[in-house]
Tab-separated table of C-alpha atoms and ligand atoms in Angstrom:
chain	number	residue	atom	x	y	z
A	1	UNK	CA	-13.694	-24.430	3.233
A	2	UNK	CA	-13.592	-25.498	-0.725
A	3	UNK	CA	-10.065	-26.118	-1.772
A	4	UNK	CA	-8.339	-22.960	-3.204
A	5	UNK	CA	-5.521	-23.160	-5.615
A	6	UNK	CA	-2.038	-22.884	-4.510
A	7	UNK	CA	-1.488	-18.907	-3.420
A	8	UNK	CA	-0.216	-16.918	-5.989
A	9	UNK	CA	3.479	-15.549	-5.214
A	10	UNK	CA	3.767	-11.322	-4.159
A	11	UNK	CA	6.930	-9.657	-4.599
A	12	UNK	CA	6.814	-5.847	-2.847
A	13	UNK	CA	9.426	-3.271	-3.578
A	14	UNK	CA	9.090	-0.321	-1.090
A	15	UNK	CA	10.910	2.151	1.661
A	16	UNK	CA	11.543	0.461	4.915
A	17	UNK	CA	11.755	3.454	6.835
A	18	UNK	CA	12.397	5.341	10.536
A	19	UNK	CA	9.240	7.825	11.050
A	20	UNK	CA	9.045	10.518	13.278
A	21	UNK	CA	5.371	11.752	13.191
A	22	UNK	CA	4.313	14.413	15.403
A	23	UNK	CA	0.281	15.319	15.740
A	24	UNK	CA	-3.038	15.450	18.312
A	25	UNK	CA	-1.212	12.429	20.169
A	26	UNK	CA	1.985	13.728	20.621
A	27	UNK	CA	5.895	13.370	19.271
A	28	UNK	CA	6.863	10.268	18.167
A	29	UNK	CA	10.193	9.562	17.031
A	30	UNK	CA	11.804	6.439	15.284
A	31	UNK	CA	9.076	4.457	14.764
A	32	UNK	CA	8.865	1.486	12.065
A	33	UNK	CA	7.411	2.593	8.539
A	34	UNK	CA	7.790	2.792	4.903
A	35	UNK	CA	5.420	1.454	2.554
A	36	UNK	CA	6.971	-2.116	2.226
A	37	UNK	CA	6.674	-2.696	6.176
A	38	UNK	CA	3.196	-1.919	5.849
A	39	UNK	CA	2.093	-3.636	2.639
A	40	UNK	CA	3.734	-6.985	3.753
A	41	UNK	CA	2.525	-7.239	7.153
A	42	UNK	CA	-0.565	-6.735	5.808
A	43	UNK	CA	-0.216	-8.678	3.061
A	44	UNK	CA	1.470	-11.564	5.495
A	45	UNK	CA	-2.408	-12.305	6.932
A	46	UNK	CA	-3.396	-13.445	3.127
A	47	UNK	CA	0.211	-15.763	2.187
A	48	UNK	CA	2.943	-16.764	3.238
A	49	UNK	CA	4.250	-16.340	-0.102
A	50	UNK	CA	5.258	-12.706	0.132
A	51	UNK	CA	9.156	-11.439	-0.716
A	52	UNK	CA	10.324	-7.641	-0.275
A	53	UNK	CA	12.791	-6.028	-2.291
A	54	UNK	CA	14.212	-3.115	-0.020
A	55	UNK	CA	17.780	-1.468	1.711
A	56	UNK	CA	18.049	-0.147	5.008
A	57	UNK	CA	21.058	1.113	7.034
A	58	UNK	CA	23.065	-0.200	9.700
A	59	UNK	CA	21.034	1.908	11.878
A	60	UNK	CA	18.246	-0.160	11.540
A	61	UNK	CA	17.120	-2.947	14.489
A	62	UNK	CA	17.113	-5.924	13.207
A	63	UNK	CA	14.529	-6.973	15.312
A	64	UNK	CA	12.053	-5.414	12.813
A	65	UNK	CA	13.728	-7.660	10.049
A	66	UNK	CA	12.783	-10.417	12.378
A	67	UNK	CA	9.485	-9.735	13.225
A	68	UNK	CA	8.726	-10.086	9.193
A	69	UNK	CA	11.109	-13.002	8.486
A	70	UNK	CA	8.874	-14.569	11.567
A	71	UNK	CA	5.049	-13.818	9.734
A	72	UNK	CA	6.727	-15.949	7.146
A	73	UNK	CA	7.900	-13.468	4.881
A	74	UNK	CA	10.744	-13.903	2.390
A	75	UNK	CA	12.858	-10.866	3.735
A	76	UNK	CA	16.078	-11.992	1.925
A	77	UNK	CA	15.872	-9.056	-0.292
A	78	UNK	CA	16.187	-6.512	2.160
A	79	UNK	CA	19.581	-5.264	1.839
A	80	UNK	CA	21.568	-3.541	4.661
A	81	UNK	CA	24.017	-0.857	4.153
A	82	UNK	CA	26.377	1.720	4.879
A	83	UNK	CA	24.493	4.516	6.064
A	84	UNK	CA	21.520	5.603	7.679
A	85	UNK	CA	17.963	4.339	6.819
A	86	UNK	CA	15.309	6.612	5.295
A	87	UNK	CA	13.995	8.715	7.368
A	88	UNK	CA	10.415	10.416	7.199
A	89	UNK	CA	9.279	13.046	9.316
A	90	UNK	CA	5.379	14.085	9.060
A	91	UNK	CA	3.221	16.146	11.031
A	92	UNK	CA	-1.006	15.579	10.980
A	93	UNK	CA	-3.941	18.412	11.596
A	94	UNK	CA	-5.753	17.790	14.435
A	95	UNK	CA	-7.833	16.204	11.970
A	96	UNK	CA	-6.069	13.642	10.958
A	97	UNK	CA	-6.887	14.131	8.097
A	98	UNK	CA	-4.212	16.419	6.201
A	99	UNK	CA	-0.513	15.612	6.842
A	100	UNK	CA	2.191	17.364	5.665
A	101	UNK	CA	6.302	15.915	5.436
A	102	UNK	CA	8.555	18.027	7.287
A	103	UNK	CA	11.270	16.384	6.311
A	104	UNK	CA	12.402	13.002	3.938
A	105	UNK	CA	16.150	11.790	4.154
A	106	UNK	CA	16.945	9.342	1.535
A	107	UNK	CA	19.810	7.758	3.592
A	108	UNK	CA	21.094	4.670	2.260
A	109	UNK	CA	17.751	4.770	-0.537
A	110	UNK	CA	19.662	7.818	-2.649
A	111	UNK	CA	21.656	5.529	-3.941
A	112	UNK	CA	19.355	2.176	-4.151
A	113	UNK	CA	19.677	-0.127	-7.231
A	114	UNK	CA	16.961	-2.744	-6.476
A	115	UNK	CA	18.415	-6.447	-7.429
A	116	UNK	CA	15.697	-8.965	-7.655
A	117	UNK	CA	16.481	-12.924	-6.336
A	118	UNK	CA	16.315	-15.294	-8.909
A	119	UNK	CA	12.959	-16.353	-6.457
A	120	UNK	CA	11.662	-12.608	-7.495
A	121	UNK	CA	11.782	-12.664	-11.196
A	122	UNK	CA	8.895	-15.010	-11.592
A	123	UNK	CA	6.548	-13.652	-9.384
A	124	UNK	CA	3.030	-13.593	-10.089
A	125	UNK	CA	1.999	-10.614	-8.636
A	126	UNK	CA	4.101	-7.480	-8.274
A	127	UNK	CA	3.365	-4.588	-5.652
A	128	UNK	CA	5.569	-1.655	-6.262
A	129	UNK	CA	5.326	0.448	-3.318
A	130	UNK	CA	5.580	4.374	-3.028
A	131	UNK	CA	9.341	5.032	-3.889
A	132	UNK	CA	11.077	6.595	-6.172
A	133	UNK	CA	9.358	5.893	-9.980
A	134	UNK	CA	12.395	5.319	-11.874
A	135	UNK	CA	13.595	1.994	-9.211
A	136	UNK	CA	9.493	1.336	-9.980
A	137	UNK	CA	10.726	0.773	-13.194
A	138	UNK	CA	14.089	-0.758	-12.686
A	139	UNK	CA	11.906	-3.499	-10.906
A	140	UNK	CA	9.686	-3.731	-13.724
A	141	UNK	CA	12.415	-4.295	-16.330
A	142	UNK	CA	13.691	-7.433	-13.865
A	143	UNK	CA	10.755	-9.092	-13.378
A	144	UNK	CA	9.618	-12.166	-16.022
A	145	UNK	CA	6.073	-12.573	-16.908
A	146	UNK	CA	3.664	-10.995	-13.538
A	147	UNK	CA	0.063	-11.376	-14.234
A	148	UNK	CA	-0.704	-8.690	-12.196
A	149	UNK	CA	1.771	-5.681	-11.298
A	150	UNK	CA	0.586	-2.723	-9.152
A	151	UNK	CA	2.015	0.415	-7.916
A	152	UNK	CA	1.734	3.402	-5.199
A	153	UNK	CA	3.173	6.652	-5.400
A	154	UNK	CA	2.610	10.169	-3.730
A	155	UNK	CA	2.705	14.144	-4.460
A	156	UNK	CA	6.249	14.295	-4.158
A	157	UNK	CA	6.726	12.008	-7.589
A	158	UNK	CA	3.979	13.739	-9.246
A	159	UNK	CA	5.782	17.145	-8.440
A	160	UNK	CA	9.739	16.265	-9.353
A	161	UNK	CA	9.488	13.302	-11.214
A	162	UNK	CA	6.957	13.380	-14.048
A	163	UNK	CA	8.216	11.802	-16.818
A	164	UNK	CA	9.377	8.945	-15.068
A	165	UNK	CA	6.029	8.337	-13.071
A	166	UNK	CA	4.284	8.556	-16.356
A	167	UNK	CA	6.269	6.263	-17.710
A	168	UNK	CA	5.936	3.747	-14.961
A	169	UNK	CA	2.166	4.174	-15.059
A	170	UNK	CA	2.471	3.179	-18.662
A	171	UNK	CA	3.671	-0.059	-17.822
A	172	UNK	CA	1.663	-1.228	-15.320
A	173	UNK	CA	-2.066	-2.786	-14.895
A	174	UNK	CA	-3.144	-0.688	-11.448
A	175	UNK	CA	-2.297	2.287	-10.464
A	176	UNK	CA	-3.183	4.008	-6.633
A	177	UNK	CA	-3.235	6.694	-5.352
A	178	UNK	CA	-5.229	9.283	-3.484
A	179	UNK	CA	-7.451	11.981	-4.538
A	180	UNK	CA	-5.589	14.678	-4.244
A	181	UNK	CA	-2.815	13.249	-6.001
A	182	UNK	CA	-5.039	11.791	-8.542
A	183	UNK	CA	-6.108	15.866	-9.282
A	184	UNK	CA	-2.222	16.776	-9.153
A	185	UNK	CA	-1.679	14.120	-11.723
A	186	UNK	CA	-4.784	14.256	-13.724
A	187	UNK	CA	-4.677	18.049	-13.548
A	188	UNK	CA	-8.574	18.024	-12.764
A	189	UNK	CA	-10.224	18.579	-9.869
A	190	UNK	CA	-13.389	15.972	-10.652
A	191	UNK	CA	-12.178	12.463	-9.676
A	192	UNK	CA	-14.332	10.507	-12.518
A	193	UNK	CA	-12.947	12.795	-15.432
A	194	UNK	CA	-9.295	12.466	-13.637
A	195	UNK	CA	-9.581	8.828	-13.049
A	196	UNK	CA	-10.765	8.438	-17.330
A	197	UNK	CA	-7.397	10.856	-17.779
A	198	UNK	CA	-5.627	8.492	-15.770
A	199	UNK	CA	-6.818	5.855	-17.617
A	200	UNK	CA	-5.650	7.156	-20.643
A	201	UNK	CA	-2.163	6.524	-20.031
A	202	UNK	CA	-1.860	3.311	-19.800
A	203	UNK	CA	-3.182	0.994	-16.734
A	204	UNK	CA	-6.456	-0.990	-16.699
A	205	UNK	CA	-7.423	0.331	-13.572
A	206	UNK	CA	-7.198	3.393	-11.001
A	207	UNK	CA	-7.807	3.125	-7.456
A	208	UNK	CA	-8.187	6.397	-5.925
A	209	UNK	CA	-7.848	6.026	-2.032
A	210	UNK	CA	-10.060	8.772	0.051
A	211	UNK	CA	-8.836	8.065	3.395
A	212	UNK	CA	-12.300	8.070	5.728
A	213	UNK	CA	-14.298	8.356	2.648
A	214	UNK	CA	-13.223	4.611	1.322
A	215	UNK	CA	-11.911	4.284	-2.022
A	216	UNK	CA	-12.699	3.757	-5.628
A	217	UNK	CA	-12.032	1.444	-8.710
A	218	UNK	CA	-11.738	2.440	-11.677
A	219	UNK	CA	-11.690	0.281	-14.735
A	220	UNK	CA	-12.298	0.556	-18.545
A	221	UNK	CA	-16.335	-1.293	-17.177
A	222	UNK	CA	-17.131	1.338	-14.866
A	223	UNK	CA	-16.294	2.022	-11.058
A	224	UNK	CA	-16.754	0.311	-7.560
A	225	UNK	CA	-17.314	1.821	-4.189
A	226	UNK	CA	-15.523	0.470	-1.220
A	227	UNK	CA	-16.154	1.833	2.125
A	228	UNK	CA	-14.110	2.967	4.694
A	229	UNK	CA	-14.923	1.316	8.153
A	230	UNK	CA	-16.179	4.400	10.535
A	231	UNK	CA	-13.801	4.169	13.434
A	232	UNK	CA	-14.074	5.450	16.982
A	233	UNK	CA	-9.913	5.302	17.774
A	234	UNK	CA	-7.756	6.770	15.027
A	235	UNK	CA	-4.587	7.627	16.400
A	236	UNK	CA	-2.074	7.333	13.159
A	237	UNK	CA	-3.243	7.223	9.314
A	238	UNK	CA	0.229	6.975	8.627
A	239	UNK	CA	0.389	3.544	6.356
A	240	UNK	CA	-3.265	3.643	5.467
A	241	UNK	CA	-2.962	3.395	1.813
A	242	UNK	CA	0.048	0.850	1.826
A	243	UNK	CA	-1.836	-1.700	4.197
A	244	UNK	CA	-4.720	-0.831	2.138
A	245	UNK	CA	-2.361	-2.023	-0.902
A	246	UNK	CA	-0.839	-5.002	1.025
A	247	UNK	CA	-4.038	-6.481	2.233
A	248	UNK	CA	-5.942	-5.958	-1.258
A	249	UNK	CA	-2.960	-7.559	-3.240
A	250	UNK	CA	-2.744	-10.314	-0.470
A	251	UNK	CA	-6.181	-11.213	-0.345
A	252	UNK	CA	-5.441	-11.721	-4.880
A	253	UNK	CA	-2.538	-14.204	-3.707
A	254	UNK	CA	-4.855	-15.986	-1.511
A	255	UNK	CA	-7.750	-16.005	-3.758
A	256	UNK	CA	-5.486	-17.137	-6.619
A	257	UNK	CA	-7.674	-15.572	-9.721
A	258	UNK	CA	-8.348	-12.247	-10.677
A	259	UNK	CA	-11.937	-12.258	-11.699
A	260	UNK	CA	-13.618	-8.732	-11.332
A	261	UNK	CA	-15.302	-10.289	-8.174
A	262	UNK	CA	-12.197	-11.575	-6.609
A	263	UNK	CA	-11.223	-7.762	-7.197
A	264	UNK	CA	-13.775	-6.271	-5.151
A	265	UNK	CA	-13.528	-8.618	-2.634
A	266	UNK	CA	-10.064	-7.577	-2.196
A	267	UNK	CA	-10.915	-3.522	-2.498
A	268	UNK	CA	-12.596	-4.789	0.438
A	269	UNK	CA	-9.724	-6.527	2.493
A	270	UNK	CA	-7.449	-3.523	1.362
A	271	UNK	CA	-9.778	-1.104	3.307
A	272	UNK	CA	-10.356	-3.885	6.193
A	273	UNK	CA	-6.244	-3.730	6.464
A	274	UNK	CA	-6.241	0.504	6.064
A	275	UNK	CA	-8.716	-0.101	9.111
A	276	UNK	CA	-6.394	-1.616	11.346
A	277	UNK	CA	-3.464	0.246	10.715
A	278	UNK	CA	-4.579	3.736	11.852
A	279	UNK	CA	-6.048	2.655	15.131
A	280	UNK	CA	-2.510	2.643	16.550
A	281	UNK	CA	1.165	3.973	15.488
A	282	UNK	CA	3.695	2.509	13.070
A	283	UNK	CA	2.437	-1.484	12.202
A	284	UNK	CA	1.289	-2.017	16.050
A	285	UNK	CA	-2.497	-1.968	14.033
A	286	UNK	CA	-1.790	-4.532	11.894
A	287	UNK	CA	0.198	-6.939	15.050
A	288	UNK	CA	-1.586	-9.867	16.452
A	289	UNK	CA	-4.909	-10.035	14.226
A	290	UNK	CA	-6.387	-13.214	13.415
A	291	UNK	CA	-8.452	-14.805	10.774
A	292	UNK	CA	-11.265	-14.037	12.769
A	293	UNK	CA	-10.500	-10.023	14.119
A	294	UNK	CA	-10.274	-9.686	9.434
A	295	UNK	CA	-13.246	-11.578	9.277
A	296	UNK	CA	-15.100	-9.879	11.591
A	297	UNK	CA	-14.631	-6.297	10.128
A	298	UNK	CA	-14.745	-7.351	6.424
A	299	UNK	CA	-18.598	-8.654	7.783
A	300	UNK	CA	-18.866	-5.622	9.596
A	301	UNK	CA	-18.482	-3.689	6.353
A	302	UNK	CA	-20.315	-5.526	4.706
A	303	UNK	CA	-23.550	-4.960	6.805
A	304	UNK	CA	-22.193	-1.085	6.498
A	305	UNK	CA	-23.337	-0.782	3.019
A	306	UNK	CA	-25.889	-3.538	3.076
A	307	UNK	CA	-29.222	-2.498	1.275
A	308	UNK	CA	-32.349	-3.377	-0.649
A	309	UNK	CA	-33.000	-2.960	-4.463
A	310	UNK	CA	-35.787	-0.853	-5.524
A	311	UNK	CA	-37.940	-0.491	-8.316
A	312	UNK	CA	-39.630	2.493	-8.638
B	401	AMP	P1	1.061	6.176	3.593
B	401	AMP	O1	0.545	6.788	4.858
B	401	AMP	O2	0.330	4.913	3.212
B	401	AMP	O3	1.146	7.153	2.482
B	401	AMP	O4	2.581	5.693	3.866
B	401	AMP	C1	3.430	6.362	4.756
B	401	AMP	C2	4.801	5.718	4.738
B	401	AMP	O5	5.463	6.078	3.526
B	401	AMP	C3	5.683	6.221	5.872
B	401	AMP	O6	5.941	5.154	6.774
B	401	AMP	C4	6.963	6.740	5.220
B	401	AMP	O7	8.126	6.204	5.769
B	401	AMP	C5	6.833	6.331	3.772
B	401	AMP	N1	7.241	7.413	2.875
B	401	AMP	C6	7.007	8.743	3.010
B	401	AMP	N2	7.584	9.438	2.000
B	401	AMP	C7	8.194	8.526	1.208
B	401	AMP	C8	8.960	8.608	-0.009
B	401	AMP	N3	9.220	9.781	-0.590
B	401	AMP	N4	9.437	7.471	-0.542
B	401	AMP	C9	9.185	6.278	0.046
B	401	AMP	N5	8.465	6.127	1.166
B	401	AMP	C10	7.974	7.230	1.757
């Protein structure tokens, strides 16, 4: 293997979270989530040079702090206190497809004032995961010179807080989301003419997640396709898009430049990650896999999309 340049650094602000998700495969209650948990274990297989900014309560087992501080991740800045964790309750269609939340308690998160290490401030890369936009931005203001910062968010956002999403957005150089909060923020329903409105306030790039369908890129150049690996066991999508995140953005650490190929190769490794995660509930997708289990689905999509040039 050719010598690579020193990994770039990752700091991830997100919700480390209790879930209870009910759907086709039963209740189940308490389980590990929140968009942090999933974006660094993903991002864990890529470097070990990944730090979380995040609060949970003293109802949280630590064990799940462990686990993380154990894949080598910096998991200093997860602070405990007073209270009870955030708490997310969803439900899926038989589907899987649709979800809806039947209930999200902010816990110890309502009152959350993220407080980067000195160690944070100069990271390279910055993932802000789906929380509340206006700590998004509280991060932002703390953190030096990233070369690369990129953010999550969800309906709920879009629907109560606008302004300061927008203004977020405005800040950043990627923003991600899925389609049908892409339409809900782009108010239109065509994803190319929502992703150009998108576009238009402020980030260099949109990535519009489609669940089974893949997901796009959009940039000011055009857009790329990456597919979604056709699975025969989905049992939980919950965490698609944040492994998604956590494995694209860790695959940029590891690669250490952010050339447009580099890029696609990690749209790739984001929906390699997504892959993982749903085949089982909470992060039990993304435990034990190896170089070789990534490798050996990144190939597999590869072949999936695999075809000739023609000249007619
Ligand atoms: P995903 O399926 O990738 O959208 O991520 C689902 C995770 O997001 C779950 O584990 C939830 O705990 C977490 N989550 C749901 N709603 C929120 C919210 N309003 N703020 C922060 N995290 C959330």
């Amino acid at each position: 293997m050719h010598q690579r340049s020193a990994h770039r650094s990752l700091l991830v602000i997100g919700s480390v979270a209790l879930d209870d998700i009910d759907g086709p495969f039963g209740f189940h209650k308490d389980l590990l989530g929140g968009s942090a948990s999933f974006i660094a274990r993903a991002a864990s297989y890529f470097t070990k040079n990944v730090s979380i900014v995040a609060v949970i309560g003293d109802d949280f087992p630590q064990k799940h702090v462990d686990e993380l501080t154990e894949l080598g991740v910096d998991t200093r800045g997860i602070e405990r206190q007073k209270g009870e964790t955030f708490h997310w309750v969803g439900r899926y269609a038989p589907d899987l497809a649709t979800r809806e939340t039947l209930d999200t308690k902010l816990g110890v998160f309502g009152s959350f004032a993220p407080k980067l290490g000195a160690h944070q401030k100069d990271a390279q890369l910055v993932l802000l995961g789906n929380i509340d936009p206006a700590l998004q931005l509280d991060v932002l203001r703390q953190v030096h010179a990233p070369t690369l910062v990129a953010a999550d968010t969800m309906n709920l956002w879009i629907n109560i807080k606008r302004a300061d999403l927008e203004a977020m957005i405005a800040k950043i150089h990627t923003i991600m989301l899925n389609d049908e909060e892409a339409r809900l923020l782009a108010e239109e329903h065509n994803l190319r003419r929502a992703a150009a409105k998108i576009l238009k306030m402020g980030p260099t790039s949109v990535i519009i997640k489609r669940g089974d369908a893949g997901a796009l890129l959009f940039h000011g150049g055009g857009v790329f396709a990456a597919p979604a690996m056709p699975l025969t066991d989905v049992k939980d999508p919950t965490g698609a898009g944040d492994s998604f995140a956590g494995g694209l953005m860790g695959y940029l650490a590891y690669a250490g430049d952010l050339s447009p190929k580099t890029i696609r190769t990690a749209m790739i490794m984001g929906s390699v990650m997504g892959s993982f995660a749903v085949e089982q509930f909470s992060v039990d997708g993304l435990r034990n896999l190896t170089a070789t289990k990534i490798q050996h689905r990144f190939d597999e999509l590869v072949e999936l999309v695999q075809f000739d040039q023609v000249r007619l």
